[in-house]
Short mmCIF file of C-alpha atoms in Angstrom, two decimals:
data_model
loop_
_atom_site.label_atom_id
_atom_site.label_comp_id
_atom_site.label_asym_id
_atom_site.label_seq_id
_atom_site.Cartn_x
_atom_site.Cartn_y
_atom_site.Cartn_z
CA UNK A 1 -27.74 165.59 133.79
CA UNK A 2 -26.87 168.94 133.42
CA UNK A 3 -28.87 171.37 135.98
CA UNK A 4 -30.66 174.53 134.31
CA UNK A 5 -33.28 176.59 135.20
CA UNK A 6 -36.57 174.62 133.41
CA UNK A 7 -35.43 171.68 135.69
CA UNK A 8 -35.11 174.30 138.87
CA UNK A 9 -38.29 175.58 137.79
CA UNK A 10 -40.20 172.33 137.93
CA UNK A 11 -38.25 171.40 141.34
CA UNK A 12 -40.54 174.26 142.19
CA UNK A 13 -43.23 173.47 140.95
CA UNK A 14 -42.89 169.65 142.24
CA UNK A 15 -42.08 171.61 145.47
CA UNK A 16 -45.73 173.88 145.81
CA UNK A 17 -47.68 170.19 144.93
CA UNK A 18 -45.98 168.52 147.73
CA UNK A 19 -46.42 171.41 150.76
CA UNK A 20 -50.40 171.95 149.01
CA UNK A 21 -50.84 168.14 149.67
CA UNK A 22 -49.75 168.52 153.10
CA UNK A 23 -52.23 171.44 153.68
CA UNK A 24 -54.98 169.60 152.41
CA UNK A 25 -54.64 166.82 154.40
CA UNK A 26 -54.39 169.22 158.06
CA UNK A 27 -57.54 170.44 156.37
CA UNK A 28 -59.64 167.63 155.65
CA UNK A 29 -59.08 166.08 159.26
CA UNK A 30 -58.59 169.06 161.54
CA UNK A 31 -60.98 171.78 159.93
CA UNK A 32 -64.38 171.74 160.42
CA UNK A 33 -65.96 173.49 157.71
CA UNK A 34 -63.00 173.13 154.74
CA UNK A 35 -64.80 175.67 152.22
CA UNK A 36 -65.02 179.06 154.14
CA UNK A 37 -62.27 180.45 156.35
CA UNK A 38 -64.03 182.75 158.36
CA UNK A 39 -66.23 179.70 159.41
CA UNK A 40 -62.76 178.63 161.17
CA UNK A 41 -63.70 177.91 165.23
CA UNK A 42 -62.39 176.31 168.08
CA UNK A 43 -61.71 176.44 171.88
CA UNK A 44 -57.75 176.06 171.46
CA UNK A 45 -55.91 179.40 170.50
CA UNK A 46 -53.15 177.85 168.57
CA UNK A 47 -55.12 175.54 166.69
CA UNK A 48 -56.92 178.49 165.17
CA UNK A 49 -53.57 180.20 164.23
CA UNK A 50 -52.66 176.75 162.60
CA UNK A 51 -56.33 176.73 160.93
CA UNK A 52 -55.56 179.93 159.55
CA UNK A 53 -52.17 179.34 158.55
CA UNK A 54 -52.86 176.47 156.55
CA UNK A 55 -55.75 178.41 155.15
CA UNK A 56 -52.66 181.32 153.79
CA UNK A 57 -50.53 178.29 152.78
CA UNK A 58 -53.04 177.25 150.52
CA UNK A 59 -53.76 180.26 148.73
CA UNK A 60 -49.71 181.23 148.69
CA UNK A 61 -48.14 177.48 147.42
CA UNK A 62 -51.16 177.10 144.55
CA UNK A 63 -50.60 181.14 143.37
CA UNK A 64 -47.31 180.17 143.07
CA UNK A 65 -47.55 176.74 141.55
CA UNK A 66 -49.66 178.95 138.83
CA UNK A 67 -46.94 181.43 138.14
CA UNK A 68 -43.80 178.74 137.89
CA UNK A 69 -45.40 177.20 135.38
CA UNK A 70 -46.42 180.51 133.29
CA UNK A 71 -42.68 181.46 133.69
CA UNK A 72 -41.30 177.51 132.98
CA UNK A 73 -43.22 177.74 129.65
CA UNK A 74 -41.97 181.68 128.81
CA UNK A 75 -38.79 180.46 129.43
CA UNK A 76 -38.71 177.48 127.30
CA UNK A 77 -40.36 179.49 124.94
CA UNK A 78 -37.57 182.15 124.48
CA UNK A 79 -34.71 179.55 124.65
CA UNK A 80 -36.94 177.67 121.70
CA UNK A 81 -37.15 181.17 119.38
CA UNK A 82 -33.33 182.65 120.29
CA UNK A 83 -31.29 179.20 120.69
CA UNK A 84 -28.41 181.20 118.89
CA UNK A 85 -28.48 184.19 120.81
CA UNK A 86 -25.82 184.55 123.21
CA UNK A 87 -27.99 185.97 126.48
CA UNK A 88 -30.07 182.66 126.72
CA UNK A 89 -26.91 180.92 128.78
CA UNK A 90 -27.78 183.26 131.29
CA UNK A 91 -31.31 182.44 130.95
CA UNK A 92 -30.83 178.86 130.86
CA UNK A 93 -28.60 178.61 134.15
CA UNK A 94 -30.07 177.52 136.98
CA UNK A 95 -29.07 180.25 139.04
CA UNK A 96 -31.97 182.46 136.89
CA UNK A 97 -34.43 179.36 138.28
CA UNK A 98 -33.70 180.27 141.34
CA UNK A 99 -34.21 184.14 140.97
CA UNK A 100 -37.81 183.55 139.18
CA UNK A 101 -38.53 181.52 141.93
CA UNK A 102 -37.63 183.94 144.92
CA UNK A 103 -39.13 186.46 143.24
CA UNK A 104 -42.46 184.44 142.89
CA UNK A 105 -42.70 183.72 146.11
CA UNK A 106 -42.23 186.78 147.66
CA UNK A 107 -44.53 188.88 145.64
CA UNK A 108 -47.23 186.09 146.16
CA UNK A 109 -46.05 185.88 150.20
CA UNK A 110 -47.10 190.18 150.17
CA UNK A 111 -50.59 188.81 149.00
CA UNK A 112 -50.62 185.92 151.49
CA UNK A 113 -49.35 188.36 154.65
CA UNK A 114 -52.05 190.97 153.52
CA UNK A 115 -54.76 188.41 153.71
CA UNK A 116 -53.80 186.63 156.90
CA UNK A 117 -53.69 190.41 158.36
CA UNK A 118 -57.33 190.93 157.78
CA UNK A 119 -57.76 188.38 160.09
CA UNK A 120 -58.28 188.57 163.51
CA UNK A 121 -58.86 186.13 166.12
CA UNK A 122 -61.64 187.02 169.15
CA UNK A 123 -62.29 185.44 171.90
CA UNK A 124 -65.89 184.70 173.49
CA UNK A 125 -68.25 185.61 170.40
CA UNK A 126 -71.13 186.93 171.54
CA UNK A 127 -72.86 187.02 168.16
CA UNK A 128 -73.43 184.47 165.66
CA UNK A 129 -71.28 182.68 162.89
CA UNK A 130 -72.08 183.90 159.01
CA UNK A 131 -74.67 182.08 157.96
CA UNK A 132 -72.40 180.08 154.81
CA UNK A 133 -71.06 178.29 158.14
CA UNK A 134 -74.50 176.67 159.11
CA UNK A 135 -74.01 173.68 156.60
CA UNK A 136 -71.15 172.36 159.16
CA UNK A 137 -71.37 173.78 162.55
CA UNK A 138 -74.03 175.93 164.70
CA UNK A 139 -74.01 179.20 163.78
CA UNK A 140 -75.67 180.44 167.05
CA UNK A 141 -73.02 178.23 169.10
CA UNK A 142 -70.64 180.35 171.28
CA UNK A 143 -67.45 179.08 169.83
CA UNK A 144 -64.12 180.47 172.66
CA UNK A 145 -62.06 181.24 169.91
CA UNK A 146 -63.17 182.41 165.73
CA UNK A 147 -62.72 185.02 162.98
CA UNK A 148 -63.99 188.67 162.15
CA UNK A 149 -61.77 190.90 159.59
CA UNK A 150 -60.10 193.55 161.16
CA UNK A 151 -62.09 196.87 162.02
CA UNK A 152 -60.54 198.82 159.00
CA UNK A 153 -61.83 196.43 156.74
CA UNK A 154 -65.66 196.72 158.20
CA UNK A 155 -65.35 200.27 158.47
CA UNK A 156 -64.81 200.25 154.80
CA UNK A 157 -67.80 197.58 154.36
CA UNK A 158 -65.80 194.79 153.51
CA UNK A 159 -64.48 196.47 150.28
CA UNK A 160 -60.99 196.14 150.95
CA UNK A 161 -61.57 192.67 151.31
CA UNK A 162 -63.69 192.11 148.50
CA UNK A 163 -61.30 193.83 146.03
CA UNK A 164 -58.53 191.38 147.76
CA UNK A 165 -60.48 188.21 146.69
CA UNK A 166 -61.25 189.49 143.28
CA UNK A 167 -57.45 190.68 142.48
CA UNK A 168 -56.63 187.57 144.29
CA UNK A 169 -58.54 185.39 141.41
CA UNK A 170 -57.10 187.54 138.42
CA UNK A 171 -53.56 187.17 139.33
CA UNK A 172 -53.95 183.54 140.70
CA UNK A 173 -56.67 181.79 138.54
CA UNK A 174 -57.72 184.34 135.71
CA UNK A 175 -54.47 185.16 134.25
CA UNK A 176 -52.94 181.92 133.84
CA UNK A 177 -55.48 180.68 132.42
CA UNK A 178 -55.22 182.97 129.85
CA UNK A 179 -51.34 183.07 129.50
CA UNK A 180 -51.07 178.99 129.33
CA UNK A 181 -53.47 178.58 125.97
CA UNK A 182 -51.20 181.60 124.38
CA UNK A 183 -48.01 179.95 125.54
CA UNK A 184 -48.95 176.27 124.05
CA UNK A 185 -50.02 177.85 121.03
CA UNK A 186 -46.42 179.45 120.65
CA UNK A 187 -44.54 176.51 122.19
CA UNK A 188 -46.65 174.16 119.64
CA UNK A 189 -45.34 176.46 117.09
CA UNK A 190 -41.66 176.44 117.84
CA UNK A 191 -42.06 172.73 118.34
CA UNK A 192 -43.03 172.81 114.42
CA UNK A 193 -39.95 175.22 113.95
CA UNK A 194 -37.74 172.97 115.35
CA UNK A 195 -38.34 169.67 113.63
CA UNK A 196 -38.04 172.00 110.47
CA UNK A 197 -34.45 172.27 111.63
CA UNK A 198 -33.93 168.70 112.78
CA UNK A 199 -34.58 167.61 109.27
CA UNK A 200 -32.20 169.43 107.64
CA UNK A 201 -29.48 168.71 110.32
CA UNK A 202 -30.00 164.69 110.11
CA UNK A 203 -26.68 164.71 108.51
CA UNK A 204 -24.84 166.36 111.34
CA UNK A 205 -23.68 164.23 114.59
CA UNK A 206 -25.70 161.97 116.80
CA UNK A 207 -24.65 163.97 119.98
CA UNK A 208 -26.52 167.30 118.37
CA UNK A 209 -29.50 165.52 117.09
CA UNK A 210 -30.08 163.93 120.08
CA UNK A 211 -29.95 167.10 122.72
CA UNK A 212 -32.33 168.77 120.01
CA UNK A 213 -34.78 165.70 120.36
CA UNK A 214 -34.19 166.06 124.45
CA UNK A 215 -34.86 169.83 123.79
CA UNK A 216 -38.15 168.55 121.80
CA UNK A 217 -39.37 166.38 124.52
CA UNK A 218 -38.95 168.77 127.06
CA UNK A 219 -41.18 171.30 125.28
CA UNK A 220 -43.89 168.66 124.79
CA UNK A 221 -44.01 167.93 128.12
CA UNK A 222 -44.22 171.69 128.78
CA UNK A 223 -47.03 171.92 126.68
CA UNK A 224 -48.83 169.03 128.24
CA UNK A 225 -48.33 171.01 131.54
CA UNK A 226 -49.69 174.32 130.62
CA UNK A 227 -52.84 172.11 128.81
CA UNK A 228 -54.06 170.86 131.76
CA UNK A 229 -53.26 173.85 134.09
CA UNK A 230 -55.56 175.61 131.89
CA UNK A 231 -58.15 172.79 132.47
CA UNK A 232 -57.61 172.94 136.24
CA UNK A 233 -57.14 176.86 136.96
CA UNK A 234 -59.44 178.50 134.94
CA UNK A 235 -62.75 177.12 136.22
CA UNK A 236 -61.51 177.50 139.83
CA UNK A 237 -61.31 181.52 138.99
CA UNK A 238 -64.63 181.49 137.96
CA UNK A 239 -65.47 179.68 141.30
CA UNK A 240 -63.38 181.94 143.41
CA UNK A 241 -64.99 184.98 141.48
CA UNK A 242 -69.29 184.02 141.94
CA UNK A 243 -68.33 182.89 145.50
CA UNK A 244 -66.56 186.58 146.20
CA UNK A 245 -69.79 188.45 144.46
CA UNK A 246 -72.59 186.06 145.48
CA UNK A 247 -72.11 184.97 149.52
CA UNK A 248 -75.30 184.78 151.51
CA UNK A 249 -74.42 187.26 153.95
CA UNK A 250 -73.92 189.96 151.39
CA UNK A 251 -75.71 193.09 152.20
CA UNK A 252 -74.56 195.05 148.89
CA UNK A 253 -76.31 192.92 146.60
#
Protein backbone atom coordinates (compact mmCIF):
# COMPACT_ATOMS: atom_id res chain seq x y z
CA UNK A 1 0.00 0.00 0.00
CA UNK A 2 1.26 3.02 -1.23
CA UNK A 3 2.10 5.67 1.72
CA UNK A 4 0.56 9.32 1.25
CA UNK A 5 -0.21 11.93 3.38
CA UNK A 6 -4.24 11.07 4.36
CA UNK A 7 -2.70 7.75 5.69
CA UNK A 8 0.27 9.91 7.59
CA UNK A 9 -2.38 12.09 8.67
CA UNK A 10 -4.50 9.47 10.37
CA UNK A 11 -1.13 7.77 11.81
CA UNK A 12 -1.49 11.05 13.60
CA UNK A 13 -4.42 11.13 14.48
CA UNK A 14 -4.33 7.26 15.68
CA UNK A 15 -1.15 8.66 17.38
CA UNK A 16 -2.96 11.79 19.72
CA UNK A 17 -5.88 8.84 20.73
CA UNK A 18 -3.28 6.55 21.95
CA UNK A 19 -0.88 9.18 24.20
CA UNK A 20 -4.73 10.92 25.38
CA UNK A 21 -5.60 7.33 26.58
CA UNK A 22 -2.50 7.11 28.44
CA UNK A 23 -3.15 10.53 30.14
CA UNK A 24 -6.42 9.61 31.16
CA UNK A 25 -5.60 6.69 32.76
CA UNK A 26 -2.44 8.61 35.10
CA UNK A 27 -5.47 10.77 35.71
CA UNK A 28 -8.17 8.70 36.83
CA UNK A 29 -5.83 6.77 39.38
CA UNK A 30 -3.23 9.29 40.46
CA UNK A 31 -5.29 12.69 40.46
CA UNK A 32 -7.41 13.52 43.03
CA UNK A 33 -9.84 15.85 41.79
CA UNK A 34 -9.75 14.96 37.68
CA UNK A 35 -12.01 18.09 36.64
CA UNK A 36 -10.04 21.24 37.85
CA UNK A 37 -6.28 21.65 37.60
CA UNK A 38 -5.65 24.16 39.99
CA UNK A 39 -7.33 21.73 42.54
CA UNK A 40 -3.98 19.63 41.77
CA UNK A 41 -2.22 18.84 45.54
CA UNK A 42 0.16 16.72 47.03
CA UNK A 43 3.14 16.34 49.46
CA UNK A 44 5.60 14.94 46.63
CA UNK A 45 7.17 17.73 44.34
CA UNK A 46 7.49 15.66 41.27
CA UNK A 47 4.26 14.13 41.38
CA UNK A 48 2.76 17.58 41.05
CA UNK A 49 4.98 18.40 38.00
CA UNK A 50 3.69 14.99 36.57
CA UNK A 51 -0.03 16.10 37.67
CA UNK A 52 0.46 19.07 35.76
CA UNK A 53 2.09 17.68 32.89
CA UNK A 54 -0.44 15.28 32.15
CA UNK A 55 -2.92 18.04 32.73
CA UNK A 56 -0.83 20.11 29.38
CA UNK A 57 -0.75 16.72 27.58
CA UNK A 58 -4.28 16.59 27.61
CA UNK A 59 -5.18 19.82 26.38
CA UNK A 60 -2.04 19.66 23.63
CA UNK A 61 -2.71 15.75 22.09
CA UNK A 62 -6.83 16.44 21.90
CA UNK A 63 -6.15 20.27 20.18
CA UNK A 64 -4.24 18.48 17.95
CA UNK A 65 -6.28 15.38 17.34
CA UNK A 66 -8.99 18.30 16.39
CA UNK A 67 -6.84 20.00 13.84
CA UNK A 68 -5.46 16.60 11.93
CA UNK A 69 -8.62 15.77 11.24
CA UNK A 70 -9.84 19.39 9.94
CA UNK A 71 -6.67 19.26 7.72
CA UNK A 72 -7.15 15.15 6.75
CA UNK A 73 -10.63 16.18 5.43
CA UNK A 74 -9.26 19.69 3.55
CA UNK A 75 -6.89 17.61 2.11
CA UNK A 76 -8.99 14.91 0.79
CA UNK A 77 -11.18 17.49 -0.17
CA UNK A 78 -8.79 19.33 -2.61
CA UNK A 79 -7.30 16.04 -4.03
CA UNK A 80 -11.29 15.09 -4.61
CA UNK A 81 -12.04 18.71 -6.63
CA UNK A 82 -8.34 19.02 -8.57
CA UNK A 83 -7.51 15.12 -9.19
CA UNK A 84 -6.09 16.42 -12.63
CA UNK A 85 -4.13 19.15 -11.47
CA UNK A 86 -0.58 18.57 -11.41
CA UNK A 87 0.36 20.24 -7.70
CA UNK A 88 -1.83 17.60 -5.80
CA UNK A 89 1.31 14.91 -6.07
CA UNK A 90 2.93 17.18 -3.88
CA UNK A 91 -0.03 17.36 -1.78
CA UNK A 92 -0.68 13.81 -1.74
CA UNK A 93 2.99 12.69 -0.66
CA UNK A 94 3.49 11.80 2.55
CA UNK A 95 6.24 13.97 3.15
CA UNK A 96 3.34 17.06 3.14
CA UNK A 97 1.68 14.63 6.13
CA UNK A 98 4.42 15.05 7.87
CA UNK A 99 4.81 18.94 7.48
CA UNK A 100 0.93 19.49 8.51
CA UNK A 101 1.67 17.50 11.29
CA UNK A 102 4.87 19.32 12.69
CA UNK A 103 3.36 22.29 12.10
CA UNK A 104 0.22 21.28 14.21
CA UNK A 105 1.95 20.38 16.89
CA UNK A 106 4.08 23.06 17.41
CA UNK A 107 1.67 25.86 17.12
CA UNK A 108 -0.65 23.87 19.57
CA UNK A 109 2.76 23.01 21.89
CA UNK A 110 3.10 27.41 22.05
CA UNK A 111 -0.52 27.14 23.57
CA UNK A 112 0.34 24.17 25.80
CA UNK A 113 3.92 25.90 27.10
CA UNK A 114 1.92 29.23 27.68
CA UNK A 115 -0.55 27.49 29.86
CA UNK A 116 1.74 25.25 31.86
CA UNK A 117 3.75 28.72 32.47
CA UNK A 118 0.89 30.25 34.31
CA UNK A 119 1.42 27.72 36.62
CA UNK A 120 3.31 27.76 39.52
CA UNK A 121 3.95 25.35 42.16
CA UNK A 122 4.15 26.69 46.14
CA UNK A 123 5.06 25.13 48.81
CA UNK A 124 3.32 25.25 52.42
CA UNK A 125 -0.14 27.02 51.49
CA UNK A 126 -1.12 28.97 54.06
CA UNK A 127 -4.52 29.80 52.61
CA UNK A 128 -7.21 27.72 51.37
CA UNK A 129 -7.93 25.66 48.09
CA UNK A 130 -10.70 27.38 45.53
CA UNK A 131 -13.71 26.42 46.61
CA UNK A 132 -14.64 24.15 42.99
CA UNK A 133 -11.99 21.79 44.86
CA UNK A 134 -14.24 21.09 47.99
CA UNK A 135 -16.29 18.29 46.10
CA UNK A 136 -12.93 16.05 46.36
CA UNK A 137 -10.51 17.18 48.90
CA UNK A 138 -10.47 19.78 51.99
CA UNK A 139 -10.21 22.99 50.92
CA UNK A 140 -8.96 24.34 54.32
CA UNK A 141 -6.30 21.33 54.42
CA UNK A 142 -2.64 22.54 54.30
CA UNK A 143 -1.62 20.59 51.29
CA UNK A 144 2.96 20.79 51.14
CA UNK A 145 2.86 21.20 47.64
CA UNK A 146 -0.34 22.97 45.06
CA UNK A 147 -1.13 25.60 42.39
CA UNK A 148 -1.63 29.51 42.16
CA UNK A 149 -1.13 31.27 38.54
CA UNK A 150 1.78 33.23 38.35
CA UNK A 151 1.77 36.87 39.91
CA UNK A 152 1.42 38.58 36.41
CA UNK A 153 -1.59 36.82 35.79
CA UNK A 154 -3.31 38.01 39.32
CA UNK A 155 -1.99 41.31 38.93
CA UNK A 156 -3.99 41.46 35.80
CA UNK A 157 -7.11 39.75 37.70
CA UNK A 158 -6.95 36.60 36.08
CA UNK A 159 -7.66 38.13 32.60
CA UNK A 160 -4.81 36.81 30.91
CA UNK A 161 -5.89 33.61 31.94
CA UNK A 162 -9.38 33.88 31.24
CA UNK A 163 -8.82 35.10 27.64
CA UNK A 164 -6.34 31.86 27.44
CA UNK A 165 -9.25 29.43 28.24
CA UNK A 166 -11.68 31.16 26.02
CA UNK A 167 -9.17 31.34 22.84
CA UNK A 168 -8.21 27.98 24.03
CA UNK A 169 -12.02 26.65 23.33
CA UNK A 170 -12.36 28.58 19.89
CA UNK A 171 -9.33 27.19 18.35
CA UNK A 172 -9.66 23.70 20.05
CA UNK A 173 -13.46 22.94 20.36
CA UNK A 174 -15.39 25.91 18.60
CA UNK A 175 -13.79 25.94 15.31
CA UNK A 176 -13.80 22.45 14.38
CA UNK A 177 -16.86 22.07 15.09
CA UNK A 178 -17.75 24.41 12.72
CA UNK A 179 -15.17 23.50 9.94
CA UNK A 180 -16.14 19.53 10.10
CA UNK A 181 -20.14 20.06 9.15
CA UNK A 182 -18.76 22.47 6.14
CA UNK A 183 -16.15 19.94 5.15
CA UNK A 184 -18.74 16.79 5.06
CA UNK A 185 -21.06 18.84 3.27
CA UNK A 186 -18.31 19.44 0.48
CA UNK A 187 -16.72 15.99 0.77
CA UNK A 188 -20.50 14.52 0.47
CA UNK A 189 -20.61 16.59 -2.56
CA UNK A 190 -17.50 15.51 -4.36
CA UNK A 191 -18.42 12.02 -3.31
CA UNK A 192 -21.64 12.69 -5.65
CA UNK A 193 -19.11 14.21 -8.27
CA UNK A 194 -17.20 11.34 -8.37
CA UNK A 195 -19.60 8.48 -8.92
CA UNK A 196 -20.83 10.90 -11.76
CA UNK A 197 -17.43 10.10 -13.23
CA UNK A 198 -17.23 6.43 -12.28
CA UNK A 199 -20.26 5.86 -14.39
CA UNK A 200 -19.15 7.10 -17.37
CA UNK A 201 -15.64 5.46 -17.01
CA UNK A 202 -17.19 1.76 -16.37
CA UNK A 203 -15.84 1.01 -19.73
CA UNK A 204 -12.26 1.86 -18.95
CA UNK A 205 -9.88 -0.77 -16.99
CA UNK A 206 -10.48 -2.58 -13.77
CA UNK A 207 -7.15 -1.21 -12.26
CA UNK A 208 -8.67 2.62 -12.65
CA UNK A 209 -12.10 1.82 -11.50
CA UNK A 210 -10.98 0.20 -8.69
CA UNK A 211 -8.35 2.99 -7.14
CA UNK A 212 -11.39 5.45 -7.85
CA UNK A 213 -13.71 3.15 -5.66
CA UNK A 214 -10.55 2.98 -2.98
CA UNK A 215 -10.48 6.83 -3.48
CA UNK A 216 -14.46 6.66 -2.72
CA UNK A 217 -14.13 4.68 0.37
CA UNK A 218 -11.57 6.65 1.75
CA UNK A 219 -13.66 9.82 1.55
CA UNK A 220 -16.60 8.06 3.22
CA UNK A 221 -14.72 7.11 5.90
CA UNK A 222 -13.47 10.72 6.11
CA UNK A 223 -16.79 11.87 6.30
CA UNK A 224 -17.82 9.45 8.97
CA UNK A 225 -14.81 10.94 10.92
CA UNK A 226 -15.52 14.56 10.72
CA UNK A 227 -19.52 13.44 11.63
CA UNK A 228 -18.81 12.32 14.79
CA UNK A 229 -15.95 14.78 15.70
CA UNK A 230 -18.57 17.28 15.31
CA UNK A 231 -20.78 15.22 17.74
CA UNK A 232 -17.91 14.90 20.23
CA UNK A 233 -16.10 18.47 20.02
CA UNK A 234 -18.63 20.83 19.79
CA UNK A 235 -20.53 20.29 23.04
CA UNK A 236 -17.21 20.01 24.93
CA UNK A 237 -16.57 23.89 23.72
CA UNK A 238 -19.62 24.84 25.07
CA UNK A 239 -18.52 23.05 28.35
CA UNK A 240 -15.08 24.48 28.35
CA UNK A 241 -16.69 27.99 27.57
CA UNK A 242 -19.73 28.19 30.80
CA UNK A 243 -17.02 26.55 33.01
CA UNK A 244 -14.35 29.55 31.97
CA UNK A 245 -17.31 32.35 32.52
CA UNK A 246 -19.28 30.74 35.37
CA UNK A 247 -16.59 29.22 38.24
CA UNK A 248 -17.63 29.72 41.82
CA UNK A 249 -14.78 31.66 42.82
CA UNK A 250 -15.39 34.34 40.26
CA UNK A 251 -15.34 37.75 41.67
CA UNK A 252 -16.15 39.60 38.20
CA UNK A 253 -19.43 38.22 37.83
Amino acid sequence: MRTSSINVLMIGIATCDLFTMFVMIYKYFQLVDREFPECITSDSLLKVYMDVTAWSLQYHFRRCRCWLEIMMASVRFVIMRRMSDVRNAKLINHKAGFVIIAIIFISSGLLTVTWQYECQVIENRNYSLAVNCAHYQNIYSNPKYSLVLRPLSNMAGEIIVRVYFILDSIVSNFIPSIAFPLLTIFLIREIRKVDEIREVLRRNSVTEESEERNGGLTAKLIVVMTITSFFSEAPLGIIATVKTFLQRTDKML
